[in-house]
Amino acid sequence: MPRAADIDRPRLAPPDTVVEIARVLTRAGFETWCVGGAVRDALLGETHLDWDFATAATPADVRRLFRRTVPVGIEFGTVGVLDAKNVMHEVTTFRRDVKTDGRHAVVEFGVSLDDDLARRDFTINAMAYDPLGGTLRDPFDGRADLAARLVRAVGDPDARMREDRLRALRAIRFAARFGFDIETRTWRAVLDAAPFTTRLSRERVKQEIEKTMQQVRFAGRAMGLWRESGALAAVVPALADLSDVTLRSLDLLPPPRNDAKPDREMQRIVALVADLAPRDAERAMRDLRFSNKTVAWVGSVLRGWTAIGDDVRRALSEPKGPTDAALRRWAGTTGRTRARAVWRLTAVRFAAERELGEPAPSAAAVASAYHRAIRIAFRDPVEIGDLAVDGDDLLSAGVPAGPEIKRMLERLLDDVLEDPARNTRDALLARVASLGDRG
Ligand code: ATP
Ligand code: MG
């Protein structure tokens, strides 16, 4: 019979670049193991590029042994080592938490691998693999929990959540990410920890939300558990009553690919706060320390959607669908650069409503309008800047300086949105003259 540790050896085989790091440390006399997410993911059959290590070597040893290192967290014993392919791996000295107050940890070095594994959050994250000897160290039966598809705290769940309340949110993220259940006692500890997540730093909460949006295929399930556990009410009070439509929409939106453009990257964040008025969404995001740029983008997309959403719903529910002029008007209202993001949000909200049995425009109607809307937004004049005349032209044509200029430009845009053929210099100046005559 094969030894248990041999069964998953092919799956566990880390890339050569990773084995090399372990070899260097081991040859120098330091016990070294692959730990954490990469071991878990490998056993699940998923690829994970940045394998992390736990080692008996100190940060000083590690920096001495490798040419290219990054001091990512020396005080916690962590040095980043760049492998031959420029991928960074965290190499951390075996450590144990000696004191925790739910936020910060004081760590002690010079302990054993098993002590190091014991301070980890969940059994599936507390396995170690020796890539040279091919043995798996699994003192908390993480493999059994992987097979049973369970997220289970290492040791006493209540104590572990008290040490660090972030673990409540992490339990939810891992469960949603892998489609696992949360083991009963662990879930009860999550519920007990939820009210105390208010004490977590905003940055850690924000990072947890971002990781959820980036990693979790069914992010709606994760945020549903945030809502159900009470953690959402604690950390983002504005979202306490997150709607089922929003949760469903998050499940329908895939996570952004690694090379996604910024607006794609943000679309799940937009969807997450879409129940809120734009102003409230901006405030909630600012509270979470999202960057000014992200806050501004999300706010402007929601503003666009708030402005056109009802009209879109009405027009798409009619058999003949929206006119080209309506699509131009909506593009003008949202702004051309936000048109795609607003339509994506619109489409996914309608899809979520349909799935929940609520009345919403059909998938076919939405797809066709979306397609036309984007083509038109990038083909036709939809903004004042697209007009064949500008403010100076109007001044020369005798329009008085001041607010009258802007009003006239808006009036001209109105005509052009109706019929883009009117967007020539001559036609617009003639129109200015006739409007002027009528006074
Ligand atoms: P991911 O794919 O999200 O990076 P991961 O398991 O690698 O998943 P990290 O946050 O990178 O998660 O942490 C690496 C490892 O460190 C975890 O697998 C776990 O063993 C341990 N760990 C991280 N955060 C905590 C925590 N708050 N409490 C206890 N252990 C933790
Ligand atoms: Mg990781």
Coordinates of N, CA, C and O in Angstrom, one line a residue, residues 312 314-324 326-327 330 365 368-369 372:
V312 N -34.1 53.1 -19.5 CA -33.7 51.9 -20.2 C -34.6 50.8 -20.0 O -35.1 50.1 -20.9
R314 N -37.8 50.9 -19.2 CA -39.0 51.1 -19.9 C -38.9 50.8 -21.4 O -39.7 50.1 -22.0
A315 N -37.8 51.4 -22.0 CA -37.7 51.3 -23.5 C -37.4 49.8 -23.9 O -37.9 49.3 -24.9
L316 N -36.7 49.1 -23.0 CA -36.3 47.7 -23.4 C -37.5 46.7 -23.1 O -37.5 45.6 -23.6
S317 N -38.5 47.2 -22.4 CA -39.6 46.3 -22.2 C -40.7 46.5 -23.3 O -41.6 45.7 -23.4
E318 N -40.5 47.4 -24.2 CA -41.4 47.6 -25.3 C -40.9 46.8 -26.5 O -39.6 46.7 -26.7
P319 N -41.8 46.2 -27.3 CA -41.4 45.4 -28.4 C -40.4 46.0 -29.4 O -39.5 45.4 -29.9
K320 N -40.6 47.3 -29.7 CA -39.7 47.9 -30.7 C -38.4 48.3 -30.1 O -37.5 48.7 -30.9
G321 N -38.2 48.3 -28.8 CA -36.9 48.7 -28.3 C -36.6 50.1 -28.4 O -37.4 50.9 -28.9
P322 N -35.4 50.5 -27.9 CA -35.0 51.9 -27.9 C -34.6 52.4 -29.3 O -34.1 51.7 -30.1
T323 N -34.9 53.7 -29.6 CA -34.5 54.3 -30.9 C -33.0 54.6 -30.8 O -32.4 54.7 -29.7
D324 N -32.4 54.8 -32.0 CA -31.0 55.3 -32.0 C -30.8 56.6 -31.2 O -29.8 56.8 -30.5
A326 N -32.5 57.6 -28.6 CA -32.5 57.3 -27.2 C -31.1 56.8 -26.8 O -30.6 57.2 -25.7
L327 N -30.6 55.9 -27.6 CA -29.2 55.3 -27.2 C -28.2 56.4 -27.2 O -27.3 56.4 -26.4
W330 N -28.6 58.5 -24.0 CA -28.1 57.8 -22.8 C -26.6 57.8 -22.8 O -26.0 58.0 -21.7
A365 N -33.5 41.3 -25.5 CA -33.7 42.8 -25.7 C -32.4 43.5 -25.1 O -31.9 44.5 -25.7
S368 N -29.2 43.0 -27.4 CA -29.3 43.8 -28.7 C -29.1 45.3 -28.4 O -28.3 46.0 -29.0
A369 N -29.7 45.8 -27.3 CA -29.6 47.2 -27.0 C -28.2 47.6 -26.6 O -27.6 48.6 -26.9
R372 N -25.9 47.7 -29.6 CA -26.2 49.0 -30.3 C -25.6 50.2 -29.6 O -25.1 51.1 -30.1

